[in-house]
Each structure stands twice: as C-alpha cells, then as structure tokens.
C-alpha cells in the first residue's frame, strides 16, 4: 500500500477571481471618469438550464462591477438568420463593447459561423478566428479565451512555476483544451505541452507524467489518483452534473477529477469554486479591455 503523498493545497479560483475584480474596479472607475461605461451584451438562445445559470452568473458579475449588461433571450426555435441579424446590430452599436453568444446554440444553428460574425474587437469570449489566430502566432494582444486564460491567471496568482515543466492538457476542444495548450507552451510560460484526447493510447499513463495536469474532458471524476504524478499541480476544468439521491435536488456538480487526487497532488482546484469563477472574471476583464481599447 502506498502512503498518501500530501494533502493538496486548494487552488482557490474564487479568491483569485475576487482579486481580479478588485483590479477591475479601479480600471472601470477610470473609464467612467472619461464618460465610458463598459457594456456587455449576452445573447442566449433556448432554455438549457445550465446555460441560464451561467448567463445569470455573468450578469451578476457585471452588476457587482458596474458594467452595463444587456441580456437578450430568444426561443430555441428561432432561426439562425434572426441570431445573425441581432449580432450584426450589436456589432454596429457604438455604445457596446462586448458580445457573448452563450454556447451551446440549438443544433440547427452553425455556432462557429455565428461566432465568425462577431466583430473581433467585441469578441470577449475570444473564440473568433482572428483572436484564436493571434494566439496561434504567439501574440497575446488579442482577446484570449476566458477559461484557459483564467487557468493561467490562477497558476500565476498561486506562484506556481511553469518554466520547463511538463504539462498535459486532457481535452482538445476549440474553447478549452486547444487554447489551453497554446497558452501553456507560450514564450514566458514555457511548459513542454502534451495534449491527450479520446484517441490517445493510455491517457492515464500520459497524464501520470505531468507536473501540471489540466483536465478538460467533460467526464465526471475520470481522473483518479493513479492518473496523477505525486506532487503535481492539477486543475479541474470539468463541470458535470451527476445523479445524487442524497441531495434534495437529486444531483450534484462534479469535476473531471476524483477527490482521491487531493491525497497525491500538491495543488488541486475545486469544483465549484475553481476554474468557474476565473472564467467569469476573465470575461469581465476582456469586456473592460474592449472598452479601454475603444
Ligand atoms: P468538449 O466535449 O468539447 O471536449 C472534450 C475533450 O475531451 C475532447 O477533446 C475529447 O476528445 C476529450 N475526451 C473525451 N473523452 C475522452 C477520454 N475518455 N480520454 C481522453 N480524452 C477524452 O468539452 P469542453 O472542452 O467544452 O469542456 C470540457 C469540460 O470543461 C466540460 O465538463 C465542460 O462543462 C467544462 N467547462 C468548464 C468551464 C468553466 O468555466 N469551468 C468552461 C468551459 C467548459 P476528442 O477531441 O477526441 O473528442
């Protein structure tokens, strides 16, 4: 039997997000003195309950910071053309600095095509090809995608050394895994990065060699202690609903990382309270930046 290595320190996204908001307060007040109120439009189509919860959290963050938010809701049977027309109007609105189209859109819509339509300077999600393209070029001056940039901010805030470390990103999605890998491998961060995905042979073995492991796979508690190198930094991006009859509501939130990892890792981000609040904080920062650039 192997003795537990340690109890992981909590990589506290909630506390880190609060420090980001603190900085933003000062920047927003400078903007307001110049007569500019940062303004974010959030468009949601359909009635996916989780998406409505996410949008609610984003609108609340705007209220806390004094960012104006415009919340647009469309029914799930809306046409793609209606969404296009709204995005075009929002692009043309001079008083608006950021546009967010909440994912997922209904299946009959071309989500990537609609993202392409958002003006890159208002693309506060950082998913437009121009912004992702800059990231591929190693340029950090575009809008960076909120979840991966939130992870990077949290690592820096906790004083975690990245240079020369071996990082594994589990997942290669357009919005999390791929940009995460680019940020970890960027000059100045300097990790040696491996990306694992559903076709990777023995993901467990690949992950177990990582100094820094980012789990963004969308499978509840898949990463157990035997996937983790002793003393690793483990960031849990996953948000999964799992049935739980002991809860009144009948379910609980779970990350992609199992609780057994806490006895082996040096650092572990919780779910909830880890990457989620950081994603929102980075969205707020992108909105403020968009207003400053204008
Ligand atoms: P996607 O479903 O788009 O991507 C999942 C990735 O995991 C894919 O690249 C897939 O590989 C890979 N994968 C699936 N199964 C396996 C497996 N058995 N072994 C190895 N790799 C596998 O998810 P997202 O990237 O959008 O999100 C990931 C998680 O993060 C979700 O739980 C989501 O809810 C959460 N999330 C959390 C956010 C936050 O703010 N905290 C924000 C955004 C997402 P392949 O490419 O081969 O299919």
XYZ file of N, CA, C and O in Angstrom, residues 84-282:
796
model
N -28.225 36.017 -36.554
C -27.316 36.817 -37.383
C -27.664 38.297 -37.330
O -26.797 39.154 -37.158
N -28.964 38.581 -37.502
C -29.385 39.988 -37.518
C -29.073 40.671 -36.192
O -28.617 41.815 -36.157
N -29.300 39.940 -35.082
C -29.017 40.540 -33.769
C -27.519 40.802 -33.636
O -27.097 41.876 -33.201
N -26.686 39.828 -34.031
C -25.228 40.033 -33.915
C -24.806 41.235 -34.757
O -24.012 42.074 -34.311
N -25.354 41.357 -35.961
C -24.998 42.499 -36.816
C -25.356 43.828 -36.146
O -24.585 44.783 -36.183
N -26.530 43.851 -35.510
C -26.954 45.088 -34.818
C -26.010 45.390 -33.659
O -25.617 46.536 -33.427
N -25.659 44.337 -32.888
C -24.779 44.537 -31.734
C -23.400 45.002 -32.197
O -22.768 45.851 -31.562
N -22.925 44.453 -33.318
C -21.629 44.889 -33.875
C -21.643 46.383 -34.183
O -20.660 47.089 -33.971
N -22.800 46.843 -34.683
C -22.884 48.240 -35.130
C -23.142 49.208 -33.975
O -22.971 50.420 -34.132
N -23.530 48.676 -32.813
C -23.891 49.541 -31.683
C -22.633 50.121 -31.028
O -21.882 49.419 -30.350
N -22.442 51.403 -31.200
C -21.222 52.081 -30.712
C -21.099 52.079 -29.190
O -20.010 52.204 -28.648
N -22.260 51.940 -28.500
C -22.223 52.018 -27.026
C -21.847 50.676 -26.389
O -21.728 50.557 -25.181
N -21.679 49.670 -27.228
C -21.488 48.296 -26.737
C -20.041 47.856 -26.964
O -19.497 48.057 -28.044
N -19.433 47.247 -25.929
C -18.022 46.868 -26.055
C -17.797 45.372 -26.210
O -16.788 44.960 -26.771
N -18.706 44.561 -25.654
C -18.501 43.115 -25.724
C -19.772 42.384 -26.119
O -20.874 42.793 -25.745
N -19.609 41.292 -26.892
C -20.756 40.462 -27.294
C -20.434 39.022 -26.932
O -19.374 38.502 -27.305
N -21.364 38.394 -26.221
C -21.166 36.989 -25.871
C -22.396 36.202 -26.330
O -23.524 36.578 -25.997
N -22.170 35.186 -27.133
C -23.267 34.305 -27.532
C -23.095 33.022 -26.721
O -22.102 32.302 -26.881
N -24.024 32.767 -25.819
C -23.862 31.637 -24.898
C -23.938 30.300 -25.653
O -24.860 30.041 -26.407
N -22.938 29.471 -25.410
C -22.880 28.137 -26.009
C -23.518 27.149 -25.027
O -23.405 27.342 -23.818
N -24.184 26.087 -25.460
C -24.394 25.707 -26.846
C -25.620 26.393 -27.458
O -26.588 26.667 -26.769
N -25.541 26.623 -28.774
C -26.705 27.104 -29.511
C -27.524 25.876 -29.923
O -26.985 24.759 -29.960
N -28.814 26.066 -30.245
C -29.600 24.908 -30.707
C -28.920 24.227 -31.903
O -28.218 24.881 -32.682
N -29.151 22.927 -32.010
C -28.434 22.103 -33.003
C -28.590 22.593 -34.447
O -27.714 22.369 -35.285
N -29.735 23.256 -34.755
C -29.951 23.669 -36.151
C -29.140 24.922 -36.512
O -29.232 25.420 -37.631
N -28.340 25.434 -35.579
C -27.562 26.651 -35.884
C -26.084 26.327 -36.041
O -25.556 25.451 -35.361
N -25.428 27.076 -36.917
C -23.994 26.903 -37.156
C -23.256 27.806 -36.153
O -23.039 28.990 -36.412
N -22.877 27.209 -35.027
C -22.312 28.001 -33.927
C -21.000 28.687 -34.337
O -20.770 29.853 -34.042
N -20.153 27.940 -35.055
C -18.868 28.538 -35.461
C -19.095 29.686 -36.438
O -18.444 30.726 -36.352
N -20.030 29.483 -37.376
C -20.333 30.526 -38.366
C -20.819 31.794 -37.673
O -20.457 32.910 -38.059
N -21.629 31.626 -36.643
C -22.155 32.794 -35.932
C -21.058 33.477 -35.118
O -21.013 34.700 -35.018
N -20.147 32.676 -34.565
C -19.010 33.261 -33.834
C -18.159 34.104 -34.779
O -17.673 35.177 -34.423
N -17.988 33.612 -36.007
C -17.183 34.332 -37.004
C -17.746 35.722 -37.292
O -17.037 36.611 -37.754
N -19.048 35.862 -37.055
C -19.731 37.107 -37.402
C -19.473 38.229 -36.377
O -19.609 39.408 -36.674
N -19.120 37.827 -35.154
C -18.901 38.826 -34.097
C -17.639 39.636 -34.428
O -16.609 39.057 -34.785
N -17.738 40.943 -34.291
C -16.571 41.784 -34.547
C -15.432 41.366 -33.597
O -15.639 41.284 -32.381
N -14.217 41.080 -34.123
C -13.134 40.589 -33.260
C -12.850 41.493 -32.060
O -12.511 41.005 -30.989
N -13.057 42.812 -32.215
C -12.772 43.704 -31.090
C -13.845 43.611 -30.002
O -13.636 44.060 -28.875
N -14.999 43.015 -30.335
C -16.057 42.831 -29.332
C -16.176 41.369 -28.898
O -17.062 41.004 -28.126
N -15.286 40.531 -29.410
C -15.355 39.088 -29.155
C -14.747 38.753 -27.788
O -13.646 38.207 -27.684
N -15.491 39.084 -26.722
C -14.953 38.939 -25.368
C -14.796 37.477 -24.928
O -14.135 37.200 -23.929
N -15.382 36.554 -25.682
C -15.167 35.121 -25.418
C -13.826 34.651 -25.984
O -13.316 33.601 -25.609
N -13.293 35.410 -26.950
C -12.001 35.058 -27.556
C -12.063 33.864 -28.497
O -11.063 33.190 -28.715
N -13.237 33.608 -29.087
C -13.384 32.435 -29.963
C -13.323 32.786 -31.451
O -13.347 31.906 -32.301
N -13.298 34.066 -31.790
C -13.254 34.447 -33.199
C -11.924 33.989 -33.807
O -10.879 34.057 -33.138
N -11.933 33.524 -35.079
C -10.692 33.036 -35.683
C -9.554 34.057 -35.636
O -8.387 33.669 -35.531
N -9.892 35.351 -35.703
C -8.811 36.349 -35.649
C -8.128 36.332 -34.275
O -6.896 36.411 -34.179
N -8.925 36.221 -33.221
C -8.341 36.183 -31.872
C -7.607 34.866 -31.613
O -6.503 34.854 -31.065
N -8.221 33.742 -32.020
C -7.535 32.454 -31.842
C -6.281 32.398 -32.714
O -5.261 31.840 -32.326
N -6.367 33.013 -33.898
C -5.215 33.043 -34.823
C -4.035 33.789 -34.223
O -2.889 33.370 -34.335
N -4.318 34.897 -33.563
C -3.240 35.654 -32.893
C -2.571 34.782 -31.838
O -1.354 34.796 -31.691
N -3.389 34.040 -31.120
C -2.847 33.171 -30.073
C -1.925 32.108 -30.694
O -0.841 31.830 -30.175
N -2.342 31.554 -31.821
C -1.504 30.563 -32.518
C -0.171 31.203 -32.928
O 0.881 30.568 -32.879
N -0.220 32.486 -33.300
C 1.009 33.193 -33.686
C 1.877 33.564 -32.484
O 2.945 34.149 -32.646
N 1.366 33.286 -31.285
C 2.132 33.626 -30.074
C 1.922 35.062 -29.643
O 2.673 35.580 -28.819
N 0.895 35.727 -30.217
C 0.619 37.119 -29.832
C -0.468 37.127 -28.762
O -1.513 36.524 -28.924
N -0.199 37.819 -27.680
C -1.139 37.813 -26.550
C -1.961 39.100 -26.519
O -2.586 39.413 -25.512
N -1.944 39.851 -27.635
C -2.623 41.152 -27.619
C -4.070 41.086 -28.099
O -4.763 42.090 -28.130
N -4.554 39.882 -28.479
C -5.965 39.776 -28.869
C -6.804 39.447 -27.644
O -6.326 39.494 -26.519
N -8.077 39.138 -27.870
C -8.938 38.673 -26.770
C -8.615 37.205 -26.515
O -8.745 36.380 -27.423
N -8.184 36.872 -25.322
C -7.839 35.479 -25.020
C -9.076 34.745 -24.498
O -9.862 35.325 -23.742
N -9.250 33.477 -24.888
C -10.414 32.717 -24.410
C -10.422 32.643 -22.869
O -9.378 32.433 -22.239
N -11.616 32.846 -22.299
C -11.715 33.116 -20.848
C -11.309 31.938 -19.962
O -10.633 32.146 -18.947
N -11.723 30.724 -20.303
C -11.407 29.609 -19.394
C -9.902 29.339 -19.353
O -9.304 29.326 -18.261
N -9.238 29.156 -20.513
C -7.792 28.914 -20.427
C -7.018 30.095 -19.842
O -6.089 29.895 -19.057
N -7.422 31.323 -20.180
C -6.651 32.444 -19.606
C -6.918 32.554 -18.112
O -6.042 32.960 -17.342
N -8.113 32.127 -17.669
C -8.405 32.099 -16.233
C -7.534 31.078 -15.509
O -7.060 31.335 -14.396
N -7.303 29.940 -16.146
C -6.414 28.933 -15.544
C -5.003 29.509 -15.404
O -4.363 29.385 -14.358
N -4.531 30.182 -16.466
C -3.172 30.747 -16.419
C -3.055 31.786 -15.293
O -2.066 31.838 -14.581
N -4.086 32.620 -15.165
C -4.050 33.668 -14.142
C -3.989 33.046 -12.743
O -3.283 33.508 -11.847
N -4.744 31.955 -12.579
C -4.801 31.283 -11.278
C -3.443 30.655 -10.932
O -2.994 30.708 -9.788
N -2.771 30.079 -11.936
C -1.447 29.469 -11.696
C -0.465 30.559 -11.259
O 0.317 30.379 -10.324
N -0.529 31.694 -11.968
C 0.387 32.796 -11.656
C 0.115 33.341 -10.251
O 1.039 33.561 -9.464
N -1.147 33.535 -9.960
C -1.579 34.079 -8.661
C -1.092 33.196 -7.509
O -0.689 33.692 -6.456
N -1.096 31.869 -7.736
C -0.666 30.934 -6.679
C 0.850 30.791 -6.643
O 1.387 30.067 -5.806
N 1.555 31.480 -7.554
C 3.020 31.431 -7.570
C 3.559 30.098 -8.073
O 4.652 29.671 -7.676
N 2.803 29.440 -8.943
C 3.231 28.127 -9.437
C 4.201 28.304 -10.612
O 3.882 28.982 -11.602
N 5.350 27.718 -10.482
C 6.397 27.809 -11.518
C 5.974 26.962 -12.735
O 5.523 25.832 -12.593
N 6.093 27.539 -13.923
C 5.705 26.794 -15.129
C 6.889 26.485 -16.034
O 6.862 25.498 -16.782
N 7.927 27.308 -15.970
C 9.021 27.189 -16.936
C 9.692 25.814 -16.864
O 10.098 25.361 -15.788
N 9.755 25.158 -18.030
C 10.428 23.857 -18.123
C 9.609 22.694 -17.583
O 10.059 21.549 -17.627
N 8.388 22.981 -17.080
C 7.566 21.892 -16.519
C 6.865 21.128 -17.644
O 6.585 21.672 -18.714
N 6.572 19.894 -17.331
C 5.834 19.085 -18.297
C 4.334 19.245 -18.009
O 3.882 18.975 -16.892
N 3.595 19.765 -19.004
C 2.149 19.982 -18.815
C 1.376 19.043 -19.736
O 1.747 18.863 -20.899
N 0.316 18.459 -19.204
C -0.584 17.664 -20.045
C -1.965 18.297 -19.989
O -2.470 18.611 -18.905
N -2.544 18.521 -21.175
C -3.914 19.015 -21.259
C -4.771 17.843 -21.730
O -4.539 17.292 -22.809
N -5.719 17.460 -20.904
C -6.611 16.349 -21.248
C -7.854 16.963 -21.884
O -8.693 17.534 -21.188
N -7.951 16.869 -23.208
C -9.031 17.507 -23.964
C -8.437 18.468 -24.982
O -7.417 19.111 -24.705
N -9.066 18.551 -26.155
C -8.510 19.395 -27.229
C -9.599 20.241 -27.894
O -9.594 20.465 -29.098
N -10.591 20.681 -27.092
C -11.683 21.443 -27.713
C -11.195 22.823 -28.149
O -10.172 23.322 -27.673
N -11.991 23.424 -29.032
C -11.679 24.760 -29.555
C -11.712 25.798 -28.443
O -10.960 26.772 -28.460
N -12.602 25.584 -27.449
C -12.778 26.638 -26.443
C -11.934 26.440 -25.189
O -11.663 27.381 -24.476
N -11.531 25.205 -24.911
C -10.728 24.988 -23.696
C -9.380 24.327 -24.016
O -8.316 24.949 -23.909
N -9.403 23.052 -24.410
C -8.162 22.272 -24.494
C -7.113 22.870 -25.415
O -5.957 23.079 -25.006
N -7.499 23.178 -26.646
C -6.501 23.676 -27.612
C -5.885 25.008 -27.195
O -4.663 25.125 -27.136
N -6.711 26.047 -26.899
C -6.080 27.301 -26.463
C -5.306 27.144 -25.153
O -4.294 27.823 -24.944
N -5.753 26.249 -24.296
C -5.025 25.987 -23.037
C -3.613 25.511 -23.346
O -2.631 25.969 -22.744
N -3.505 24.578 -24.301
C -2.191 24.036 -24.668
C -1.304 25.147 -25.242
O -0.108 25.220 -24.937
N -1.902 26.027 -26.052
C -1.118 27.126 -26.634
C -0.605 28.071 -25.553
O 0.550 28.508 -25.594
N -1.453 28.380 -24.579
C -1.030 29.299 -23.510
C 0.060 28.682 -22.641
O 1.009 29.362 -22.246
N -0.051 27.395 -22.362
C 0.967 26.750 -21.518
C 2.318 26.668 -22.221
O 3.370 26.716 -21.590
N 2.263 26.555 -23.563
C 3.512 26.432 -24.322
C 4.064 27.771 -24.787
O 5.121 27.832 -25.407
N 3.353 28.870 -24.473
C 3.772 30.193 -24.980
C 5.100 30.619 -24.366
O 5.448 30.192 -23.262
N 5.797 31.469 -25.103
C 7.060 32.028 -24.571
C 6.773 32.784 -23.279
O 5.794 33.516 -23.185
N 7.611 32.572 -22.298
C 7.393 33.224 -20.999
C 6.687 32.306 -20.016
O 6.870 32.438 -18.820
N 5.863 31.391 -20.542
C 5.227 30.376 -19.674
C 6.105 29.119 -19.735
O 6.491 28.551 -18.721
N 6.388 28.697 -20.990
C 7.476 27.751 -21.244
C 7.297 26.343 -20.700
O 8.277 25.706 -20.282
N 6.056 25.851 -20.698
C 5.873 24.428 -20.391
C 6.163 23.597 -21.640
O 6.090 24.095 -22.771
N 6.467 22.349 -21.436
C 6.536 21.386 -22.542
C 5.193 20.666 -22.528
O 4.844 20.011 -21.543
N 4.414 20.856 -23.608
C 2.985 20.510 -23.535
C 2.643 19.253 -24.344
O 3.064 19.097 -25.487
N 1.845 18.398 -23.741
C 1.258 17.250 -24.437
C -0.258 17.390 -24.368
O -0.790 17.767 -23.321
N -0.926 17.125 -25.485
C -2.396 17.170 -25.495
C -2.917 15.737 -25.623
O -2.535 15.012 -26.550
N -3.762 15.328 -24.699
C -4.375 13.991 -24.771
C -5.853 14.151 -25.131
O -6.477 15.154 -24.783
N -6.399 13.180 -25.841
C -7.794 13.250 -26.289
C -8.366 11.851 -26.377
O -7.719 10.885 -25.934
N -9.548 11.727 -26.988
C -10.228 10.426 -26.927
C -9.498 9.335 -27.718
O -9.756 8.160 -27.517
N -8.601 9.714 -28.619
C -7.865 8.704 -29.392
C -6.461 8.450 -28.827
O -5.684 7.704 -29.413
N -6.139 9.111 -27.749
C -4.823 8.899 -27.134
C -4.753 7.478 -26.563
O -5.693 7.022 -25.912
N -3.635 6.803 -26.838
C -3.453 5.471 -26.274
C -2.955 5.663 -24.837
O -1.930 6.297 -24.612
N -3.699 5.162 -23.897
C -3.351 5.208 -22.476
C -3.194 6.641 -21.935
O -2.098 7.061 -21.524
N -4.299 7.363 -21.915
C -4.298 8.730 -21.367
C -3.830 8.734 -19.910
O -3.172 9.671 -19.455
N -4.175 7.686 -19.186
C -3.781 7.619 -17.766
C -2.259 7.701 -17.637
O -1.719 8.471 -16.854
N -1.576 6.936 -18.485
C -0.111 6.914 -18.422
C 0.458 8.290 -18.825
O 1.379 8.800 -18.190
N -0.123 8.887 -19.878
C 0.346 10.214 -20.333
C 0.171 11.233 -19.203
O 1.084 11.990 -18.879
N -1.009 11.221 -18.584
C -1.303 12.205 -17.523
C -0.401 11.994 -16.307
O -0.019 12.963 -15.634
N -0.054 10.743 -16.041
C 0.705 10.453 -14.810
C 2.138 10.970 -14.876
O 2.864 10.908 -13.890
N 2.535 11.501 -16.044
C 3.896 12.061 -16.162
C 3.890 13.587 -16.056
O 4.938 14.228 -16.139
N 2.709 14.157 -15.866
C 2.608 15.628 -15.914
C 2.967 16.292 -14.589
O 2.508 15.863 -13.524
N 3.770 17.363 -14.671
C 3.958 18.228 -13.498
C 2.712 19.089 -13.306
O 2.335 19.437 -12.192
N 2.126 19.475 -14.455
C 0.895 20.288 -14.424
C -0.132 19.561 -15.289
O 0.117 19.308 -16.471
N -1.251 19.205 -14.694
C -2.285 18.463 -15.428
C -3.566 19.288 -15.462
O -4.086 19.690 -14.421
N -4.045 19.553 -16.675
C -5.297 20.309 -16.831
C -6.343 19.335 -17.368
O -6.197 18.814 -18.492
N -7.375 19.069 -16.593
C -8.412 18.121 -17.017
C -9.591 18.891 -17.587
O -10.272 19.619 -16.871
N -9.793 18.756 -18.894
C -10.906 19.445 -19.566
C -11.548 18.453 -20.524
O -11.484 18.585 -21.736
N -12.168 17.454 -19.933
C -12.620 16.306 -20.706
C -14.140 16.139 -20.671
O -14.739 15.552 -21.573
N -14.777 16.682 -19.621
C -16.233 16.576 -19.539
C -16.713 15.199 -19.127
O -17.808 14.786 -19.512
N -15.896 14.457 -18.372
C -16.306 13.135 -17.839
C -16.120 13.159 -16.321
O -14.977 13.288 -15.843
N -17.235 13.020 -15.616
C -17.194 13.206 -14.158
C -16.179 12.288 -13.485
O -16.203 11.072 -13.682
N -15.285 12.890 -12.729
C -14.349 12.188 -11.840
C -13.511 11.125 -12.537
O -13.116 10.122 -11.943
N -13.229 11.333 -13.823
C -12.462 10.345 -14.598
C -11.004 10.257 -14.142
O -10.394 9.194 -14.158
N -10.454 11.411 -13.754
C -9.036 11.440 -13.372
C -8.906 11.049 -11.896
O -9.226 11.823 -11.001
N -8.465 9.831 -11.675
C -8.318 9.338 -10.299
C -6.839 9.444 -9.897
O -5.981 9.786 -10.719
N -6.547 9.117 -8.638
C -5.190 9.335 -8.103
C -4.118 8.646 -8.952
O -3.005 9.160 -9.095
N -4.443 7.490 -9.531
C -3.413 6.769 -10.302
C -3.096 7.447 -11.648
O -2.203 7.018 -12.360
N -3.806 8.511 -11.995
C -3.505 9.290 -13.206
C -2.515 10.426 -12.898
O -2.123 11.166 -13.799
N -2.190 10.583 -11.626
C -1.515 11.822 -11.209
C -0.141 11.531 -10.623
O 0.026 10.624 -9.810
N 0.833 12.333 -11.060
C 2.187 12.237 -10.508
C 2.188 12.818 -9.090
O 1.574 13.880 -8.867
N 2.887 12.180 -8.146
C 2.931 12.763 -6.805
C 3.465 14.197 -6.855
O 4.466 14.471 -7.519
N 2.763 15.100 -6.195
C 3.219 16.496 -6.133
C 2.828 17.337 -7.347
O 3.258 18.488 -7.460
N 1.993 16.788 -8.233
C 1.598 17.548 -9.440
C 0.624 18.680 -9.089
O -0.006 18.672 -8.029
N 0.539 19.626 -10.020
C -0.487 20.676 -9.949
C -1.645 20.202 -10.836
O -1.438 19.921 -12.017
N -2.828 20.085 -10.261
C -3.968 19.565 -11.032
C -5.072 20.619 -11.088
O -5.544 21.092 -10.047
N -5.443 20.981 -12.303
C -6.510 21.971 -12.499
C -7.704 21.247 -13.111
O -7.582 20.606 -14.162
N -8.837 21.371 -12.439
C -10.053 20.661 -12.867
C -10.993 21.646 -13.554
O -11.632 22.477 -12.899
N -11.074 21.543 -14.876
C -11.940 22.462 -15.630
C -13.378 21.925 -15.696
O -14.331 22.677 -15.841
N -13.534 20.629 -15.532
C -14.829 19.978 -15.781
C -15.970 20.495 -14.917
O -15.794 20.820 -13.748
N -17.126 20.579 -15.537
C -18.369 20.843 -14.799
C -19.366 19.797 -15.286
O -19.805 19.844 -16.445
N -19.670 18.841 -14.445
C -20.571 17.756 -14.834
C -21.647 17.607 -13.771
O -21.371 17.749 -12.592
N -22.845 17.299 -14.222
C -23.932 17.010 -13.281
C -23.998 15.507 -13.092
O -24.105 14.768 -14.070
N -23.941 15.044 -11.851
C -24.108 13.604 -11.630
C -25.278 13.373 -10.681
O -25.532 14.183 -9.783
N -25.990 12.266 -10.911
C -27.136 11.940 -10.059
C -26.655 11.729 -8.634
O -25.600 11.131 -8.418
N -27.417 12.249 -7.685
C -27.060 12.055 -6.281
C -28.353 12.110 -5.458
O -28.909 13.180 -5.206
N -28.801 10.926 -5.058
C -30.098 10.843 -4.363
C -30.015 11.403 -2.942
O -31.041 11.642 -2.311
N -28.781 11.649 -2.439
C -28.682 12.209 -1.083
C -28.953 13.718 -1.087
O -29.113 14.327 -0.036
N -28.965 14.324 -2.261
C -29.250 15.771 -2.348
C -30.733 15.979 -2.637
O -31.310 15.218 -3.427
N -31.280 17.058 -2.080
C -32.699 17.357 -2.315
C -32.996 17.486 -3.802
O -34.016 17.024 -4.292
N -32.084 18.128 -4.533
C -32.342 18.370 -5.960
C -32.050 17.131 -6.810
O -32.324 17.131 -8.017
N -31.447 16.110 -6.198
C -31.228 14.838 -6.904
C -29.961 14.784 -7.732
O -29.708 13.792 -8.423
N -29.149 15.832 -7.698
C -27.885 15.811 -8.435
C -26.866 16.696 -7.729
O -27.218 17.489 -6.861
N -25.609 16.512 -8.125
C -24.561 17.394 -7.607
C -23.627 17.740 -8.762
O -23.636 17.060 -9.807
N -22.825 18.776 -8.540
C -21.832 19.149 -9.553
C -20.557 18.361 -9.293
O -20.135 18.224 -8.148
N -19.942 17.855 -10.347
C -18.668 17.147 -10.188
C -17.710 17.630 -11.261
O -18.119 17.959 -12.382
N -16.444 17.654 -10.915
C -15.427 17.995 -11.904
C -15.013 16.763 -12.691
O -15.643 15.700 -12.600
N -13.936 16.897 -13.437
C -13.376 15.752 -14.165
C -12.391 14.976 -13.290
O -11.871 13.947 -13.690
N -12.103 15.548 -12.104
C -11.066 14.971 -11.239
C -11.719 14.385 -9.986
O -12.561 15.026 -9.355
N -11.304 13.188 -9.652
C -11.836 12.489 -8.483
C -11.202 13.043 -7.195
O -10.036 13.466 -7.201
N -11.951 12.972 -6.104
C -11.443 13.545 -4.840
C -10.187 12.824 -4.333
O -9.402 13.400 -3.578
N -9.952 11.577 -4.771
C -8.754 10.832 -4.331
C -7.463 11.563 -4.732
O -6.413 11.369 -4.114
N -7.545 12.427 -5.747
C -6.363 13.147 -6.244
C -5.821 14.111 -5.175
O -4.622 14.405 -5.140
N -6.703 14.548 -4.278
C -6.281 15.500 -3.235
C -5.185 14.915 -2.342
O -4.416 15.653 -1.730
N -5.101 13.596 -2.264
C -4.061 12.974 -1.426
C -2.741 12.770 -2.173
O -1.799 12.213 -1.624
N -2.700 13.162 -3.432
C -1.479 12.907 -4.199
C -0.893 14.165 -4.833
O 0.325 14.290 -4.992
N -1.776 15.094 -5.181
C -1.324 16.317 -5.855
C -0.806 17.326 -4.830
O -1.140 17.251 -3.647
N -0.004 18.281 -5.309
C 0.440 19.379 -4.439
C -0.600 20.501 -4.437
O -0.782 21.193 -3.441
N -1.246 20.682 -5.590
C -2.280 21.708 -5.746
C -3.457 21.086 -6.489
O -3.251 20.316 -7.431
N -4.662 21.479 -6.101
C -5.854 20.996 -6.816
C -6.911 22.098 -6.801
O -7.187 22.678 -5.742
N -7.503 22.364 -7.958
C -8.574 23.371 -7.986
C -9.915 22.676 -7.721
O -10.187 21.617 -8.262
N -10.754 23.276 -6.865
C -12.031 22.645 -6.529
C -13.097 22.869 -7.604
O -12.982 23.775 -8.419
N -14.128 22.059 -7.576
C -15.338 22.289 -8.392
C -16.526 22.130 -7.455
O -16.678 21.059 -6.855
N -17.350 23.144 -7.255
C -17.218 24.505 -7.785
C -16.176 25.322 -7.003
O -15.656 24.847 -5.998
N -15.889 26.524 -7.502
C -15.004 27.434 -6.774
C -13.591 27.474 -7.324
O -12.705 28.055 -6.712
N -13.372 26.832 -8.478
C -12.037 26.843 -9.078
C -12.040 27.614 -10.387
O -12.045 28.856 -10.400
N -12.089 26.866 -11.491
C -11.988 27.493 -12.814
C -13.247 28.305 -13.164
O -13.158 29.314 -13.865
N -14.404 27.887 -12.646
C -15.665 28.588 -12.982
C -15.598 30.084 -12.692
O -15.804 30.909 -13.596
N -15.309 30.495 -11.444
C -15.238 31.939 -11.160
C -14.154 32.650 -11.966
O -14.304 33.828 -12.309
N -13.070 31.928 -12.294
C -11.996 32.550 -13.083
C -12.464 32.838 -14.508
O -12.085 33.842 -15.120
N -13.281 31.944 -15.058
C -13.795 32.146 -16.417
C -14.610 33.446 -16.466
O -14.460 34.259 -17.380
N -15.424 33.638 -15.440
C -16.261 34.850 -15.407
C -15.389 36.090 -15.200
O -15.584 37.122 -15.852
N -14.396 35.967 -14.322
C -13.515 37.124 -14.074
C -12.791 37.545 -15.358
O -12.636 38.740 -15.650
N -12.367 36.550 -16.152
C -11.653 36.875 -17.400
C -12.602 37.490 -18.435
O -12.206 38.337 -19.231
